Amino acid sequence: MTNDTAPLPGGPETAEPPAPVPASRVPELLHAAVAAVGGVERPGQVRMAEAVCAAVDEGEHLLVQAGTGTGKSLAYLVPALAHGDRVVVATATLALQRQLVERDLPRTVEALHPVLRRRPLFAMLKGRSNYLCLHRANEGTPSDEGEGLFDPVDALGGPTGKLGQDVLRLREWAEETETGDRDDLTPGVSDKAWAQLAVTSKECLGASRCAYGEECFAERARERAKLADVVVTNHAMLAIDAIEGAPVLPEHGLLIIDEAHELVNRVTGAATAELTVGAVNRAVKRAAKLANEKAVDALQAAAENFHGLMETAQPGQVDELPEYLGYAVAAVRDACRQVITSLGETRDKGLTDEDAVRKQAMASAETLHETADRLLTGSEYDVIWIERSDRYGLGTASLRVAPLSVSGLLRENLYRDRSVVLTSATLKLGGDFNGVAASLGLPGETRLPDTRTPDGPAAEQGEDAPPYWRGLDVGSPFTYPKQGILYVARHLPPPGREPDRPEMLDELAELIGAAGGRTLGLFSSMRAAQTAAEKLRERLDVPILLQGEDTLGELIKAFAGDAETCLFGTLSLWQGVDVPGSACQLVVMDRIPFPRPDDPLMSARQKDVEARGGNGFMAVAATHAALLMAQGAGRLVRAADDKGIVAVLDPRLATARYGGFFRSSMPDFWYTTDRNQVRRSLAAIDASAPPVKPR
């Protein structure tokens, strides 16, 4: 995941940064890069490249909405490479990371070489647990879950179980892979299998102590990143870098965040912790191998008590831990403290992999201790709730804690000492950037001044001043009013809580029939998607694929390869489907995807906004739903000759006061509530559609 070009003499760690290329030459460089990747230069792409260059030169931060087809990757890579300082690019999806390091960066580097007179280095960097651990692959797995992996065995002594087979394949792959990156393993393996041969940063022995430190895949990736001019990473690594205070990314002068609409959710996920019965029980098993008996007994007793209480715990937000639950959590915390102390004192008990066992046990105890202490401290900036999962009929419950908001965290840690460019196809909601900007830690009022000093606006601000930013919408190369229709089924009754909506299913069946299949069904819940698939499979003579019945990649491949096929699913389909051409000509949303009323975190955030005098519904629930609808509607037109209809089977989009906010957040399709017009349009599009070519 890196280019092999040797660095210039002296290396990027000792040499002075190369002189930046004048901004006037950026359009020339962009033209060369676009030609190198076989693309077509777009006016919006040029505007974005010039804006990125200006933001870097003047020390500003930039929000850029760039519609599908703009070519935003090159629009930020070219000025970033021309600037000469180290750049970190953080993305949300594996697909974009791969596109950058396997296609865009290699070609762009070569295209710009004649002007830059150098070939900038680039590398990909992920969290440690994304790389296979050679110590575990070669020395065995010091894991309570590893016992019995290879039992039973076949006639040749090999494992017959799926988990054992996957672990064996991983060990064989360790001998041949150059990166050790999980995403380079094809076909993949389950999370449980991967966990046998991977470690977290807390479980790692450290390169200096590990026998395989010099060969370590994770360490090699970090070394490549230190030498690289462009480091491609993910939002999770960016979140860890911001949250933990200890830098995991190399120093850099420019940060580019692609798919920025996802950043708040990713940072929230990284800052969320949970206390589960399973995690406490695992800690007991791991501690028993090295900790003293008194500490292990205390943790075992705490685990049993916590388990008993969580079996009957009711889900929902907890403003303050009940006394009985507080005692149980405190017992877990104090027992973990004893285990940590004991592990620091005890030594060899005859285990050949004692260091690895100790690190794993210590990591479990420390993580539990930190989470329990956070739950007991009860910060006003945290939300605590009990969550119950009945996915496997176990009725297990967990205690979870998440930040009420991450905007302050981002404002304090993201925008200092560097320019930040945030870009996505969906950053403007209701016609402006302010809602999304505020969630990203960029207050709306700081975008207003237009007076600049020779050193740029940043020089005018004190250390505690809010970050200065600008918003830019470069549009899209697509003519949305001519390529698509936004249809709202105004005649339907408003949706209730039940997923079985007979009138909605009738409407959906008619639309699919008129389209001849070719339908991506986006549902607000998995239960609603399953109900629709079950009912319509009985009524329609077209294949209906359902998320969860196969891997997402295989489902999308099957959907793209057969014009009559429909694909139904939930959240990941709203944002993760890219099927240009006639295979997808109807995108259906069953309802406005507001967060569940009983979602503890969203409810707490909404109440917090209201307590400060704001509109909690619009700031939280409506913003959440509008981002999803904008992303969902963006699944329809993916190429210049795509045509089709986005159908929203929720009349509130046409009748409610907030309907205009949602419609103005979506692509500018031609808008109608005329069901007959839509059926005629679908039939015409179906009749004129070219045959689908298998992907």
XYZ file of C-alpha atoms in Angstrom:
695
model
C 0.000 0.000 0.000
C 2.894 2.369 -0.715
C 4.923 3.507 -3.686
C 8.442 2.161 -3.868
C 10.136 5.356 -5.025
C 13.114 6.146 -2.794
C 12.989 9.466 -0.937
C 15.162 12.359 -2.009
C 18.650 12.550 -0.457
C 18.355 13.371 3.203
C 14.841 11.883 3.415
C 11.657 13.749 4.339
C 12.529 13.600 8.051
C 15.757 15.579 7.659
C 15.361 17.546 4.415
C 13.645 20.901 4.167
C 10.100 20.619 2.758
C 10.036 21.193 -0.994
C 9.030 24.670 -2.119
C 5.320 24.953 -2.926
C 4.233 25.283 -6.537
C 2.608 28.691 -7.242
C -1.196 28.633 -7.029
C -1.388 29.895 -10.601
C -0.041 26.545 -11.827
C -2.614 24.394 -10.007
C -5.067 24.309 -12.972
C -2.219 23.124 -15.209
C -1.300 20.390 -12.727
C -4.931 19.343 -12.351
C -5.299 19.045 -16.115
C -2.267 16.740 -16.265
C -3.538 14.588 -13.390
C -7.043 14.229 -14.852
C -5.567 13.164 -18.180
C -3.351 10.618 -16.419
C -6.318 8.839 -14.807
C -8.359 8.944 -18.008
C -10.942 11.344 -16.602
C -12.724 14.464 -17.775
C -11.959 17.819 -16.182
C -15.009 19.457 -14.586
C -15.547 23.157 -13.785
C -16.452 22.225 -10.200
C -13.248 20.226 -9.903
C -11.169 23.243 -10.941
C -13.021 25.516 -8.477
C -12.443 23.041 -5.679
C -8.722 22.652 -6.441
C -8.256 26.425 -6.445
C -10.185 26.753 -3.167
C -8.088 24.047 -1.479
C -4.924 25.812 -2.631
C -6.181 29.150 -1.262
C -7.199 27.629 2.078
C -3.758 26.097 2.570
C -1.946 29.288 1.576
C -4.036 31.480 3.864
C -4.314 29.198 6.881
C -8.079 28.716 6.615
C -10.315 25.683 6.965
C -12.571 24.705 4.090
C -15.837 22.796 3.767
C -16.481 21.698 0.176
C -19.648 20.058 -1.067
C -18.737 18.280 -4.301
C -21.472 16.275 -5.971
C -21.050 12.789 -7.394
C -18.940 12.865 -10.544
C -17.026 16.034 -9.659
C -13.709 14.217 -9.260
C -13.049 15.577 -5.784
C -10.192 13.165 -5.029
C -7.954 14.786 -7.641
C -9.302 18.222 -6.732
C -7.720 17.904 -3.289
C -4.740 15.673 -4.103
C -3.247 17.970 -6.739
C -3.060 21.153 -4.606
C -1.992 19.044 -1.612
C 0.953 17.577 -3.522
C 1.802 20.957 -5.009
C 1.925 22.571 -1.562
C 4.863 20.368 -0.538
C 4.042 19.767 3.141
C 3.039 16.349 4.490
C -0.643 15.589 3.987
C -2.962 13.198 5.837
C -6.075 12.074 3.952
C -8.731 10.436 6.138
C -11.641 8.586 4.530
C -14.584 6.583 5.842
C -14.677 3.675 3.388
C -12.218 1.016 2.317
C -13.260 1.510 -1.319
C -12.071 5.124 -1.370
C -8.842 4.293 0.480
C -8.030 1.676 -2.138
C -8.930 4.017 -4.987
C -6.538 6.617 -3.623
C -3.506 4.367 -3.062
C -3.986 1.994 -5.988
C -5.202 4.339 -8.726
C -5.353 8.067 -8.050
C -2.075 8.645 -6.192
C 0.241 6.529 -8.401
C -1.026 8.153 -11.591
C -1.124 11.652 -10.123
C 2.425 11.402 -8.790
C 3.711 10.392 -12.222
C 1.661 13.071 -13.991
C 2.984 15.847 -11.722
C 6.611 14.702 -11.719
C 7.740 16.908 -14.625
C 6.557 20.043 -12.785
C 7.262 19.032 -9.184
C 10.632 17.477 -10.111
C 10.050 14.842 -7.452
C 7.831 11.856 -6.856
C 6.070 12.274 -3.515
C 5.830 9.124 -1.401
C 2.486 7.829 -0.214
C 1.381 5.120 2.205
C -1.700 3.731 3.933
C -1.932 3.550 7.722
C -4.583 1.836 9.849
C -5.026 0.827 13.466
C -2.852 -1.992 14.812
C -5.693 -4.515 15.002
C -6.093 -4.279 11.215
C -2.717 -6.010 10.768
C -1.949 -9.667 11.433
C 0.334 -10.209 14.451
C 3.345 -12.391 13.606
C 3.909 -13.264 17.269
C 0.438 -14.790 17.476
C 0.763 -16.443 14.081
C 4.046 -18.145 15.013
C 3.869 -18.605 18.784
C 0.213 -19.474 19.179
C -2.776 -17.605 20.538
C -2.736 -16.853 24.273
C -6.502 -16.603 24.249
C -9.283 -18.173 26.242
C -11.239 -18.284 22.977
C -8.446 -20.133 21.192
C -8.939 -23.377 23.079
C -10.553 -26.052 20.956
C -10.016 -24.206 17.679
C -8.754 -27.349 15.990
C -11.059 -29.892 17.566
C -12.398 -32.058 15.981
C -9.879 -32.864 13.216
C -10.115 -34.673 9.918
C -8.219 -37.787 8.846
C -5.126 -35.720 8.049
C -5.160 -33.979 11.411
C -6.525 -30.671 10.122
C -9.403 -28.716 11.634
C -12.929 -29.434 10.434
C -14.625 -26.447 12.082
C -14.951 -23.151 10.201
C -13.128 -21.176 12.905
C -10.183 -23.565 12.967
C -9.949 -23.630 9.187
C -9.938 -19.844 9.035
C -7.178 -19.572 11.639
C -5.091 -22.163 9.783
C -5.558 -20.201 6.547
C -4.485 -17.007 8.307
C -1.284 -18.669 9.506
C -0.527 -19.816 5.981
C -1.320 -16.333 4.652
C 1.135 -14.835 7.155
C 3.940 -16.576 5.264
C 3.067 -14.998 1.920
C 1.483 -11.585 2.558
C 3.618 -8.460 2.243
C 1.267 -6.158 4.163
C -0.520 -8.319 6.751
C -3.487 -5.974 6.160
C -6.805 -7.700 6.791
C -8.348 -5.940 3.809
C -5.835 -7.653 1.511
C -7.091 -11.104 2.541
C -9.444 -12.682 -0.017
C -11.803 -14.251 0.848
C -12.056 -12.702 4.287
C -12.565 -14.372 7.649
C -14.888 -13.771 10.580
C -14.096 -11.233 13.292
C -13.643 -14.087 15.756
C -11.074 -15.815 13.562
C -9.175 -12.591 12.909
C -9.075 -11.812 16.634
C -7.033 -14.980 17.211
C -4.128 -13.597 15.199
C -4.411 -9.847 15.758
C -3.749 -7.623 18.761
C -4.898 -4.221 19.953
C -2.375 -1.514 20.790
C -2.753 -2.388 24.490
C -2.112 -6.094 23.850
C 0.973 -5.544 21.685
C 4.295 -6.536 23.280
C 6.071 -3.630 21.603
C 8.557 -3.807 18.763
C 11.587 -3.698 21.068
C 10.410 -6.676 23.172
C 8.777 -8.825 20.502
C 10.847 -11.444 18.688
C 9.103 -10.401 15.482
C 9.369 -6.643 16.025
C 11.563 -6.016 12.984
C 9.157 -7.910 10.702
C 5.945 -6.587 12.291
C 3.387 -5.560 9.674
C 1.934 -2.776 11.823
C 5.369 -1.339 12.636
C 6.396 -1.430 8.993
C 3.217 0.444 8.051
C 4.040 3.104 10.649
C 7.597 3.462 9.349
C 6.341 3.883 5.789
C 3.910 6.540 7.015
C 6.731 8.462 8.714
C 8.565 8.688 5.384
C 5.507 9.415 3.249
C 4.423 12.780 1.871
C 0.794 11.601 1.731
C -0.636 9.304 4.402
C -4.023 7.741 3.650
C -5.864 6.630 6.766
C -9.406 6.211 8.064
C -11.718 8.243 10.268
C -11.193 5.838 13.167
C -7.437 6.547 13.265
C -8.131 10.259 13.055
C -10.546 9.932 15.985
C -7.991 8.049 18.094
C -5.369 10.675 17.275
C -7.753 13.418 18.443
C -9.190 11.653 21.504
C -6.249 9.958 23.178
C -3.791 12.835 23.105
C -0.916 10.513 22.122
C -0.371 11.053 18.367
C -0.726 7.972 16.190
C -0.390 9.891 12.924
C 2.855 11.520 11.751
C 3.119 15.304 11.943
C 1.465 16.996 8.987
C 0.622 20.473 7.736
C -2.606 19.669 5.908
C -5.469 17.377 6.860
C -8.053 16.376 4.260
C -11.184 14.614 5.485
C -13.135 12.968 2.692
C -16.645 11.601 3.270
C -16.765 14.195 6.045
C -20.496 13.664 6.623
C -19.464 10.433 8.388
C -16.891 11.948 10.728
C -19.163 12.756 13.693
C -20.498 9.192 13.804
C -16.998 7.697 13.551
C -15.590 9.919 16.285
C -18.612 9.199 18.487
C -18.040 5.464 17.959
C -14.377 5.751 18.917
C -15.297 7.690 22.073
C -18.017 5.241 23.118
C -17.272 2.554 25.714
C -19.310 -0.347 27.026
C -19.275 -2.680 30.001
C -20.529 -6.147 29.077
C -20.860 -9.425 30.913
C -18.819 -11.154 28.213
C -15.922 -8.703 28.548
C -15.809 -9.139 32.329
C -15.874 -12.934 32.023
C -13.042 -12.834 29.467
C -11.021 -10.686 31.843
C -11.526 -13.295 34.592
C -10.212 -16.105 32.358
C -7.218 -14.086 31.252
C -6.363 -12.899 34.757
C -6.533 -16.463 36.119
C -3.409 -17.397 34.136
C -1.057 -15.003 35.964
C -2.765 -12.850 38.618
C -2.898 -13.905 42.275
C -5.830 -15.947 43.529
C -7.284 -13.176 45.709
C -7.501 -10.720 42.796
C -8.987 -13.322 40.457
C -11.588 -14.367 43.054
C -12.608 -10.730 43.545
C -13.064 -10.226 39.799
C -14.985 -13.518 39.512
C -17.379 -12.450 42.275
C -17.835 -9.031 40.681
C -18.525 -10.689 37.325
C -21.217 -12.954 38.756
C -22.923 -10.079 40.560
C -22.843 -7.863 37.457
C -24.191 -10.713 35.313
C -27.128 -11.288 37.643
C -28.114 -7.613 37.638
C -27.788 -7.173 33.873
C -30.038 -10.164 33.173
C -33.037 -8.179 34.413
C -31.860 -4.661 33.513
C -34.319 -2.626 31.458
C -32.997 -0.838 28.359
C -32.959 2.937 28.197
C -31.050 6.028 29.262
C -29.714 6.170 32.811
C -29.425 9.714 34.194
C -27.634 8.349 37.248
C -26.609 4.762 37.949
C -29.012 3.151 40.453
C -27.313 2.437 43.764
C -27.362 -1.351 43.311
C -25.874 -1.091 39.807
C -23.333 1.468 40.968
C -22.091 -0.968 43.607
C -21.762 -3.715 40.966
C -19.801 -1.464 38.583
C -17.592 -0.263 41.448
C -16.868 -3.884 42.355
C -15.746 -4.565 38.781
C -13.559 -1.444 38.803
C -11.924 -2.242 42.155
C -11.345 -5.899 41.268
C -9.713 -4.849 37.988
C -7.436 -2.549 39.969
C -6.370 -5.538 42.079
C -5.740 -7.617 38.955
C -3.638 -4.843 37.388
C -1.545 -4.554 40.559
C -1.129 -8.330 40.759
C -0.095 -8.647 37.125
C 2.574 -6.044 37.732
C 4.003 -8.074 40.629
C 3.791 -11.702 39.475
C 6.237 -13.314 37.115
C 6.996 -16.679 35.556
C 4.517 -19.485 36.181
C 6.048 -21.784 33.593
C 4.240 -20.264 30.599
C 6.404 -19.933 27.501
C 4.384 -16.988 26.222
C 4.093 -15.228 29.587
C 4.654 -11.735 28.216
C 1.879 -12.108 25.642
C -0.483 -13.592 28.229
C 0.317 -10.787 30.659
C -0.233 -8.057 28.067
C -3.567 -9.539 27.035
C -4.779 -9.886 30.629
C -3.548 -6.398 31.489
C -5.278 -4.904 28.441
C -8.615 -6.478 29.425
C -8.352 -5.308 33.039
C -7.252 -1.781 32.125
C -10.028 -1.316 29.565
C -12.675 -2.518 32.028
C -11.242 -0.318 34.788
C -11.318 2.780 32.561
C -14.888 2.107 31.415
C -16.203 1.363 34.900
C -14.527 4.472 36.291
C -16.046 6.602 33.519
C -19.507 5.169 34.256
C -19.148 5.897 37.972
C -17.765 9.410 37.491
C -20.812 10.415 35.488
C -19.665 13.467 33.548
C -22.302 15.960 32.421
C -20.776 15.613 28.960
C -21.514 11.871 28.780
C -24.689 9.906 28.100
C -25.135 6.544 29.854
C -27.664 3.915 28.868
C -28.492 0.235 29.117
C -28.714 -1.560 25.806
C -30.231 -4.999 25.359
C -29.514 -7.239 22.396
C -31.716 -10.221 21.597
C -30.016 -11.068 18.297
C -29.108 -14.569 19.404
C -31.918 -15.123 21.861
C -29.553 -14.522 24.786
C -31.182 -11.360 26.062
C -27.786 -9.925 27.011
C -27.541 -6.335 28.203
C -24.635 -3.921 28.442
C -23.887 -0.549 29.977
C -22.785 2.009 27.391
C -21.378 5.508 27.688
C -20.871 8.003 24.866
C -20.106 11.721 24.576
C -23.128 14.007 24.451
C -21.373 15.886 21.655
C -18.049 15.583 19.861
C -18.042 19.098 18.408
C -15.969 20.501 21.290
C -13.527 17.608 21.039
C -13.102 18.226 17.316
C -12.794 21.985 17.758
C -10.026 21.582 20.353
C -8.018 18.887 18.598
C -8.676 18.978 14.867
C -8.114 22.538 13.706
C -4.973 23.706 15.484
C -1.638 24.255 13.687
C -2.819 23.028 10.286
C -5.378 23.686 7.593
C -8.251 21.219 7.400
C -10.290 20.516 4.265
C -13.558 18.648 4.802
C -15.391 17.395 1.731
C -18.374 15.238 0.810
C -21.274 15.116 -1.611
C -23.575 16.037 1.305
C -22.472 18.854 3.607
C -25.202 21.437 2.924
C -28.506 20.751 4.653
C -31.502 22.983 4.119
C -29.432 25.167 1.813
C -26.417 26.014 3.995
C -23.370 24.530 5.729
C -24.066 25.775 9.257
C -25.745 22.643 10.664
C -23.025 20.239 9.576
C -20.274 22.743 10.381
C -21.512 23.119 13.968
C -21.501 19.340 14.468
C -17.885 19.307 13.228
C -16.801 21.925 15.765
C -16.957 24.902 13.385
C -19.297 27.601 14.750
C -21.380 29.367 12.127
C -20.452 32.934 13.053
C -16.737 32.453 12.297
C -17.398 32.093 8.571
C -18.760 35.620 8.151
C -15.722 37.950 8.146
C -14.062 38.506 4.791
C -11.251 40.834 5.868
C -7.820 39.294 5.441
C -4.380 40.318 6.604
C -1.268 39.476 4.585
C -0.806 36.486 6.869
C -4.407 35.296 6.474
C -7.355 35.327 8.889
C -5.708 32.826 11.230
C -3.181 35.480 12.234
C -5.982 37.725 13.516
C -7.306 35.198 15.995
C -6.244 34.482 19.528
C -5.378 30.978 20.640
C -8.899 30.392 21.975
C -10.726 31.921 19.012
C -13.104 29.617 17.098
C -11.604 28.186 13.910
C -12.130 30.325 10.811
C -13.721 28.447 7.929
C -15.312 28.879 4.535
C -17.993 26.856 2.789
C -18.025 26.141 -0.945
C -20.534 24.223 -3.038
C -18.992 23.342 -6.410
C -22.152 21.635 -7.621
C -22.313 18.503 -9.731
C -21.614 17.770 -13.394
C -24.984 16.037 -13.606
C -28.200 17.795 -14.719
C -30.394 16.453 -11.934
C -33.698 18.034 -13.072
C -33.368 16.265 -16.436
C -31.935 13.002 -15.147
C -34.161 12.267 -12.176
C -37.551 12.739 -10.554
C -38.241 13.067 -6.838
C -41.640 11.506 -6.207
C -43.395 11.788 -2.854
C -46.388 9.479 -2.311
C -48.528 12.193 -0.746
C -51.681 10.052 -0.853
C -50.322 7.428 1.568
C -51.148 7.554 5.288
C -48.261 8.705 7.516
C -46.114 5.803 8.722
C -46.591 4.463 12.236
C -44.288 2.303 14.319
C -45.252 -1.000 12.702
C -43.169 -2.091 9.691
C -46.165 -3.730 7.992
C -47.779 -0.862 6.025
C -50.192 -2.444 3.501
C -50.764 0.762 1.484
C -47.029 1.405 1.286
C -46.362 -2.153 0.115
C -49.064 -1.816 -2.561
C -47.411 1.382 -3.796
C -43.976 -0.223 -3.756
C -45.203 -3.255 -5.702
C -46.725 -1.029 -8.395
C -43.567 1.059 -8.704
C -41.341 -2.007 -9.026
C -43.693 -3.441 -11.628
C -43.568 -0.228 -13.668
C -39.781 -0.127 -13.419
C -39.373 -3.766 -14.441
C -37.311 -4.460 -11.323
C -34.187 -2.230 -11.219
C -35.054 -1.100 -7.673
C -32.892 -0.239 -4.675
C -35.118 -0.298 -1.595
C -33.795 1.753 1.325
C -35.596 1.019 4.590
C -35.419 2.742 7.951
C -35.058 -0.563 9.829
C -33.996 -4.114 9.108
C -37.385 -5.339 10.258
C -39.117 -3.154 7.660
C -36.780 -4.397 4.906
C -37.381 -8.019 5.866
C -41.163 -7.533 5.951
C -41.168 -5.862 2.517
C -38.965 -8.578 0.990
C -41.125 -11.353 2.427
C -44.423 -9.840 1.227
C -43.252 -8.756 -2.235
C -41.517 -12.029 -3.021
C -44.995 -13.543 -2.873
C -46.510 -10.884 -5.147
C -43.851 -10.061 -7.760
C -42.108 -12.180 -10.346
C -38.727 -10.457 -9.974
C -35.734 -11.464 -7.833
C -35.591 -9.569 -4.528
C -32.279 -9.640 -2.680
C -32.178 -8.827 1.028
C -29.275 -7.411 2.995
C -27.906 -10.013 5.392
C -28.615 -12.984 3.148
C -25.131 -12.687 1.606
C -22.131 -10.382 1.892
C -22.831 -6.820 0.831
C -20.316 -7.050 -2.001
C -21.957 -10.148 -3.479
C -25.436 -8.640 -3.156
C -24.401 -5.456 -4.974
C -22.686 -7.505 -7.692
C -25.837 -9.578 -8.239
C -28.016 -6.453 -8.228
C -25.810 -4.692 -10.776
C -25.686 -7.737 -13.046
C -29.416 -8.345 -13.567
C -31.863 -5.621 -14.643
C -34.888 -7.312 -13.084
C -33.280 -7.702 -9.670
C -34.214 -5.583 -6.648
C -32.079 -5.064 -3.547
C -33.614 -4.239 -0.170
C -31.679 -3.206 2.903
C -30.977 -0.639 5.554
C -28.313 1.801 6.737
C -25.183 0.657 4.844
C -27.135 0.617 1.567
C -28.173 4.260 2.031
C -24.515 5.246 1.678
C -22.580 2.301 0.254
C -24.044 1.455 -3.167
C -22.466 2.645 -6.405
C -24.313 1.082 -9.343
C -24.250 3.336 -12.421
C -26.272 2.370 -15.464
C -29.716 0.892 -16.020
C -29.548 -1.714 -13.222
C -30.680 0.942 -10.708
C -33.420 3.224 -12.025
C -35.695 3.373 -9.000
C -34.536 4.239 -5.487
C -37.279 3.855 -2.876
C -37.200 5.154 0.706
C -39.940 3.703 2.875
C -39.994 6.666 5.275
C -38.028 9.655 6.511
C -35.235 7.972 8.529
C -35.605 9.856 11.802
C -33.685 8.270 14.689
C -35.790 6.027 16.924
C -37.619 7.969 19.641
C -36.051 5.642 22.200
C -32.489 6.139 20.930
C -30.778 7.261 24.170
C -27.913 9.200 22.599
C -29.983 11.035 20.003
C -32.684 11.840 22.570
C -30.112 13.228 24.998
C -28.518 15.358 22.288
C -31.902 16.709 21.266
C -32.798 17.644 24.861
C -29.420 19.320 25.315
C -30.011 21.572 22.291
C -33.475 22.472 23.598
C -32.088 23.240 27.065
C -29.770 25.780 25.435
C -32.669 27.448 23.616
C -32.260 25.747 20.237
C -34.534 23.586 18.110
C -33.527 20.081 19.160
C -35.679 18.355 16.568
C -34.154 20.246 13.634
C -30.598 20.253 15.006
C -30.468 16.547 15.781
C -33.299 14.382 14.418
C -33.907 16.312 11.193
C -30.191 16.777 10.487
C -29.574 13.045 10.991
C -32.432 12.130 8.654
C -31.572 14.767 6.034
C -27.995 13.503 5.721
C -29.241 9.971 5.176
C -31.862 11.044 2.633
C -29.319 13.109 0.716
C -26.975 10.127 0.648
C -29.795 7.744 -0.290
C -31.023 9.940 -3.133
C -27.433 10.111 -4.358
C -27.542 6.396 -5.168
C -29.697 7.081 -8.261
C -27.526 9.177 -10.593
C -23.968 7.902 -10.676
C -23.084 8.711 -14.307
C -23.909 11.350 -16.916
C -26.413 9.157 -18.777
C -28.197 7.699 -15.718
C -31.939 8.333 -15.434
C -34.498 7.315 -12.873
C -36.768 8.139 -9.959
C -36.320 8.561 -6.229
C -39.616 7.610 -4.557
C -40.248 8.541 -0.930
C -43.233 6.619 0.457
C -43.732 9.001 3.348
C -46.253 11.828 2.775
C -44.639 13.996 5.460
C -41.970 14.981 2.942
C -44.728 16.852 1.072
C -47.070 17.846 3.901
C -44.976 18.569 7.014
C -43.477 21.979 7.745
C -39.981 20.473 7.694
C -40.500 18.840 4.285
C -38.841 21.745 2.455
C -35.707 21.362 4.601
C -35.343 17.738 3.498
C -36.096 18.401 -0.170
C -33.557 21.245 -0.328
C -30.936 18.892 1.154
C -31.361 16.365 -1.676
C -30.201 16.571 -5.306
C -32.239 19.025 -7.371
C -34.470 16.459 -9.063
C -37.740 17.423 -10.769
C -40.360 17.166 -8.010
C -43.838 15.646 -8.226
C -46.571 13.961 -6.177
C -48.394 12.668 -9.280
C -48.375 8.883 -9.039
C -49.658 8.363 -12.596
C -46.942 10.584 -14.066
C -44.320 8.595 -12.188
C -45.607 5.259 -13.451
C -45.552 6.516 -17.041
C -42.022 7.846 -16.555
C -40.818 4.556 -15.078
C -42.313 2.580 -17.959
C -40.653 4.900 -20.487
C -37.277 4.674 -18.749
C -37.559 0.879 -18.572
C -38.437 0.625 -22.269
C -35.472 2.747 -23.333
C -32.910 1.263 -20.935
C -29.943 -0.502 -22.547
C -29.217 -4.111 -21.530
C -27.352 -4.508 -18.252
C -23.762 -5.657 -18.622
C -22.626 -8.023 -15.839
C -19.952 -6.405 -13.676
